[in-house]
Amino acid sequence: MGKMSVDLCGIELENPVIPASGTFGFGYEFAELYDINRLGTFSFKGTTLYPRFGNPTPRIAETPAGMLNAVGLQNPGVEKVIAEELPKLRRVFSKKVMANVSGFSEEEYEKTAALLDKEEIVGWIELNVSCPNVHGGGMSFGTDPDRAARVTERVKRAVKKPLIVKLSPNVTDVAEIARACEAAGADGISLINTLMGMRIDPGTRRPILGNVTGGLSGPAVFPVALRMVWQVYEAVKIPVVGMGGVTSAEDAIEMILAGATAVEVGAANLTDPMASLKIVEDLPRVMEKYGIDSLADVKGAAHHG
Amino acid sequence: MKEVSFRILSNRPLTGEVFEMKLSGDVSDFRGPGQFAEVALPGFFLRRPISAADLGENSLTLIYKTVGKGTGSMSRLTPGAELSILTGLGNGYDLSRAGETPLLIGGGVGVPPLYLLAKRLREEGKAVRAILGFNTKSEIFYEEEFRALGAGVTVTTVDGSAGTKGFVTDALPEKPGYFYACGPLPMLRAVYRAVPGAGEFSLEERMGCGFGACMGCTIETASGPKRVCRDGPVFRKEELLWGK
Ligand SMILES: Cc1cc2nc3c(=O)[nH]c(=O)nc-3n(C[C@H](O)[C@H](O)[C@H](O)COP(=O)(O)OP(=O)(O)OC[C@H]3O[C@@H](n4cnc5c(N)ncnc54)[C@H](O)[C@@H]3O)c2cc1C
Ligand SMILES: Cc1cc2nc3c(=O)[nH]c(=O)nc-3n(C[C@H](O)[C@H](O)[C@H](O)COP(=O)(O)O)c2cc1C
Ligand code: FES
């Protein structure tokens, strides 16, 4: 059997499959269905300094080959995450988890990340500077290279664990932002967050989503995500975590060939709760099919003649 | 929650727009009335949430209205086809609070989950009364099925073409007792205002997952934010912040 393990910023992952933030809760819903220790790791729900209710419903709309969401970072706030969610997670998960952090000011990002950084179970901080569903925060940090660099630099000083900055696809030049984050001290880049979109109900003549706009994800975005992973891999030396529309082991391999060290799986978990596990289970077969002995060895292989 | 592959046994129209689909497969994960299923439809990214209208030994009945493309395509599926369904979702009705004369209030395709509820309450020997509201005579379904369970049934139609003319709230009994309501939001809000006593409401929201992972269906309640799919879809009256 081929070698599935990969190194993500100094921590070994048994396999490169990582359920993406916002589609896997704090893990324990899925632990009722299968042993979530079989995953590489997972990224938990975007956490902010204070509790957030999020946006009014409807928060979900269907699209061809995907979905829009405008959840708006609903979470109980970092204190409750540490006091209530992480203890529940520890009962079902013995690996390191990726802590997804969001905020509305540099200070908020810094404080939230610093608190989560102290938690034993946290392996990486994933800094979400790319949420399109909140106003005055999230994505506004990730669409400007200077702001992205500033928040990266500030959080990097406050944490000891590897810092992965999660980028938005809603930019003209994603490579420029990735380079700015790398220069500011990021240990890794993950991408893509969702693409801004909307739907209108012709019956009511109104936008379907309570927030008007939402973020597109699912198979519809896969080629866009793959292209951006390709560009960022060429732009930086730090590891890249690829995501956007991954639903199969084949998709995961494409991401790795484009330059991803590991792969996150988002919307697929929502339509098939077993999706991430199925990818883990299917990888050996697909690796054999394409003559891949080690995933780490074929990382970025599509870039070389 | 359990993902199960079901086989369609029958799929027939009950009215012009409402269909009844009977399926065979493992229903062991369903705990009771008020719970729902998430049905994967070929060609659609998201699953469709539909309440369990009836449960048998190894069978599930879904009653659905064709309101859009998904339910439209569902109505064209034929017996023998296989469907992937997430079963046993949500928290259903609390039967322990029914009292001796529970009142079931359903409007349109809010009626289906109340059928399974009526059946279970009748099995417990309760004197079930049901008010079933429709727009017009041609849209009435399952009236006879409720009667066959031995429930006292009052039908209302908005245009008066059958039963009591008006809304479900125009047919409320003198002493409502504990109530269970399911139907369109304006109906639920009217029931909330009109019935003074305690009861439960089954709510709908657009869903991303149906099992608590995405926070797509959250509403504010008296005890904080709750996910309709996981903490509901049935909520006690005092949990809802609908005002007076
Ligand atoms: C817990 C629950 C139980 C339900 N039980 C029943 C039932 O027993 N019988 C029945 O006829 N209907 C029921 N519904 C409503 C049913 O889910 C929708 O009518 C159906 O999803 C519409 O799909 P569509 O593709 O035809 O419509 P479209 O409008 O084309 O659907 C587009 C998207 O919006 C969603 N959507 C549209 N309307 C609703 C709605 N009212 N509620 C939730 N999502 C919606 C769809 O699921 C889909 O993702 C229930 C809804 C919920 C949340
Ligand atoms: C319902 C939902 C909620 C999400 N919440 C978050 C979040 O809290 N933080 C974050 O960084 N990304 C969030 N995302 C984005 C995903 O993590 C991922 O970047 C994106 O959906 C693309 O991957 P996919 O196409 O596989 O879904 C969310 C996505 C969805 C669908
Ligand atoms: S629909 Fe995903 S949490 Fe309710």
mmCIF file of N, CA, C and O in Angstrom, chain A residues 249-279:
data_model
loop_
_atom_site.group_PDB
_atom_site.id
_atom_site.type_symbol
_atom_site.label_atom_id
_atom_site.label_comp_id
_atom_site.label_asym_id
_atom_site.label_seq_id
_atom_site.Cartn_x
_atom_site.Cartn_y
_atom_site.Cartn_z
ATOM 1 N N ALA A 249 -11.540 10.966 -3.914
ATOM 2 C CA ALA A 249 -10.095 10.760 -3.791
ATOM 3 C C ALA A 249 -9.380 11.279 -5.040
ATOM 4 O O ALA A 249 -8.276 11.809 -4.951
ATOM 5 N N GLU A 250 -10.014 11.160 -6.196
ATOM 6 C CA GLU A 250 -9.425 11.687 -7.432
ATOM 7 C C GLU A 250 -9.228 13.201 -7.324
ATOM 8 O O GLU A 250 -8.190 13.721 -7.707
ATOM 9 N N ASP A 251 -10.271 13.888 -6.803
ATOM 10 C CA ASP A 251 -10.151 15.348 -6.631
ATOM 11 C C ASP A 251 -8.976 15.669 -5.709
ATOM 12 O O ASP A 251 -8.215 16.606 -5.955
ATOM 13 N N ALA A 252 -8.846 14.885 -4.637
ATOM 14 C CA ALA A 252 -7.764 15.128 -3.673
ATOM 15 C C ALA A 252 -6.415 14.983 -4.368
ATOM 16 O O ALA A 252 -5.514 15.801 -4.163
ATOM 17 N N ILE A 253 -6.290 13.967 -5.195
ATOM 18 C CA ILE A 253 -5.021 13.749 -5.916
ATOM 19 C C ILE A 253 -4.752 14.924 -6.860
ATOM 20 O O ILE A 253 -3.618 15.393 -6.969
ATOM 21 N N GLU A 254 -5.778 15.414 -7.530
ATOM 22 C CA GLU A 254 -5.575 16.575 -8.418
ATOM 23 C C GLU A 254 -5.034 17.757 -7.632
ATOM 24 O O GLU A 254 -4.130 18.469 -8.078
ATOM 25 N N MET A 255 -5.616 17.998 -6.455
ATOM 26 C CA MET A 255 -5.160 19.103 -5.605
ATOM 27 C C MET A 255 -3.688 18.914 -5.234
ATOM 28 O O MET A 255 -2.899 19.869 -5.239
ATOM 29 N N ILE A 256 -3.328 17.687 -4.891
ATOM 30 C CA ILE A 256 -1.943 17.406 -4.483
ATOM 31 C C ILE A 256 -1.005 17.596 -5.677
ATOM 32 O O ILE A 256 0.068 18.188 -5.559
ATOM 33 N N LEU A 257 -1.424 17.150 -6.853
ATOM 34 C CA LEU A 257 -0.599 17.345 -8.047
ATOM 35 C C LEU A 257 -0.423 18.830 -8.359
ATOM 36 O O LEU A 257 0.598 19.255 -8.881
ATOM 37 N N ALA A 258 -1.434 19.638 -8.007
ATOM 38 C CA ALA A 258 -1.344 21.084 -8.239
ATOM 39 C C ALA A 258 -0.443 21.763 -7.217
ATOM 40 O O ALA A 258 -0.052 22.919 -7.398
ATOM 41 N N GLY A 259 -0.129 21.044 -6.109
ATOM 42 C CA GLY A 259 0.798 21.616 -5.136
ATOM 43 C C GLY A 259 0.329 21.558 -3.688
ATOM 44 O O GLY A 259 1.025 22.039 -2.799
ATOM 45 N N ALA A 260 -0.838 20.989 -3.445
ATOM 46 C CA ALA A 260 -1.338 20.935 -2.075
ATOM 47 C C ALA A 260 -0.603 19.861 -1.277
ATOM 48 O O ALA A 260 -0.397 18.748 -1.762
ATOM 49 N N THR A 261 -0.229 20.194 -0.046
ATOM 50 C CA THR A 261 0.354 19.217 0.868
ATOM 51 C C THR A 261 -0.754 18.345 1.461
ATOM 52 O O THR A 261 -0.603 17.148 1.636
ATOM 53 N N ALA A 262 -1.871 19.000 1.790
ATOM 54 C CA ALA A 262 -3.037 18.295 2.324
ATOM 55 C C ALA A 262 -4.276 18.929 1.701
ATOM 56 O O ALA A 262 -4.179 19.966 1.035
ATOM 57 N N VAL A 263 -5.436 18.275 1.929
ATOM 58 C CA VAL A 263 -6.645 18.672 1.222
ATOM 59 C C VAL A 263 -7.801 18.790 2.204
ATOM 60 O O VAL A 263 -8.016 17.882 3.018
ATOM 61 N N GLU A 264 -8.512 19.894 2.159
ATOM 62 C CA GLU A 264 -9.701 20.019 3.008
ATOM 63 C C GLU A 264 -10.958 19.714 2.192
ATOM 64 O O GLU A 264 -11.016 19.966 0.991
ATOM 65 N N VAL A 265 -11.947 19.165 2.902
ATOM 66 C CA VAL A 265 -13.201 18.763 2.275
ATOM 67 C C VAL A 265 -14.331 19.485 2.990
ATOM 68 O O VAL A 265 -14.480 19.329 4.205
ATOM 69 N N GLY A 266 -15.096 20.294 2.276
ATOM 70 C CA GLY A 266 -16.131 21.105 2.910
ATOM 71 C C GLY A 266 -17.536 20.606 2.661
ATOM 72 O O GLY A 266 -18.020 19.660 3.297
ATOM 73 N N ALA A 267 -18.199 21.231 1.698
ATOM 74 C CA ALA A 267 -19.619 20.977 1.446
ATOM 75 C C ALA A 267 -19.957 19.500 1.285
ATOM 76 O O ALA A 267 -21.067 19.072 1.626
ATOM 77 N N ALA A 268 -19.004 18.709 0.789
ATOM 78 C CA ALA A 268 -19.281 17.279 0.581
ATOM 79 C C ALA A 268 -19.716 16.596 1.878
ATOM 80 O O ALA A 268 -20.527 15.669 1.863
ATOM 81 N N ASN A 269 -19.199 17.075 3.038
ATOM 82 C CA ASN A 269 -19.595 16.476 4.321
ATOM 83 C C ASN A 269 -21.072 16.693 4.632
ATOM 84 O O ASN A 269 -21.661 15.969 5.431
ATOM 85 N N LEU A 270 -21.633 17.739 4.045
ATOM 86 C CA LEU A 270 -23.018 18.096 4.362
ATOM 87 C C LEU A 270 -24.011 17.229 3.591
ATOM 88 O O LEU A 270 -25.073 16.884 4.105
ATOM 89 N N THR A 271 -23.661 16.888 2.364
ATOM 90 C CA THR A 271 -24.601 16.093 1.566
ATOM 91 C C THR A 271 -24.376 14.608 1.787
ATOM 92 O O THR A 271 -25.274 13.814 1.604
ATOM 93 N N ASP A 272 -23.155 14.246 2.181
ATOM 94 C CA ASP A 272 -22.864 12.857 2.532
ATOM 95 C C ASP A 272 -21.987 12.873 3.779
ATOM 96 O O ASP A 272 -20.798 13.141 3.708
ATOM 97 N N PRO A 273 -22.571 12.622 4.945
ATOM 98 C CA PRO A 273 -21.791 12.720 6.184
ATOM 99 C C PRO A 273 -20.580 11.785 6.217
ATOM 100 O O PRO A 273 -19.671 11.997 7.009
ATOM 101 N N MET A 274 -20.562 10.782 5.352
ATOM 102 C CA MET A 274 -19.424 9.857 5.324
ATOM 103 C C MET A 274 -18.369 10.283 4.303
ATOM 104 O O MET A 274 -17.365 9.581 4.105
ATOM 105 N N ALA A 275 -18.576 11.423 3.625
ATOM 106 C CA ALA A 275 -17.736 11.788 2.475
ATOM 107 C C ALA A 275 -16.240 11.794 2.782
ATOM 108 O O ALA A 275 -15.447 11.223 2.022
ATOM 109 N N SER A 276 -15.844 12.428 3.890
ATOM 110 C CA SER A 276 -14.407 12.526 4.181
ATOM 111 C C SER A 276 -13.802 11.143 4.433
ATOM 112 O O SER A 276 -12.704 10.840 3.955
ATOM 113 N N LEU A 277 -14.532 10.323 5.185
ATOM 114 C CA LEU A 277 -14.025 8.970 5.446
ATOM 115 C C LEU A 277 -13.917 8.164 4.149
ATOM 116 O O LEU A 277 -12.950 7.436 3.935
ATOM 117 N N LYS A 278 -14.914 8.336 3.275
ATOM 118 C CA LYS A 278 -14.876 7.611 2.001
ATOM 119 C C LYS A 278 -13.637 7.999 1.196
ATOM 120 O O LYS A 278 -13.036 7.151 0.532
ATOM 121 N N ILE A 279 -13.248 9.277 1.261
ATOM 122 C CA ILE A 279 -12.049 9.709 0.529
ATOM 123 C C ILE A 279 -10.812 9.039 1.132
ATOM 124 O O ILE A 279 -9.957 8.517 0.411
#
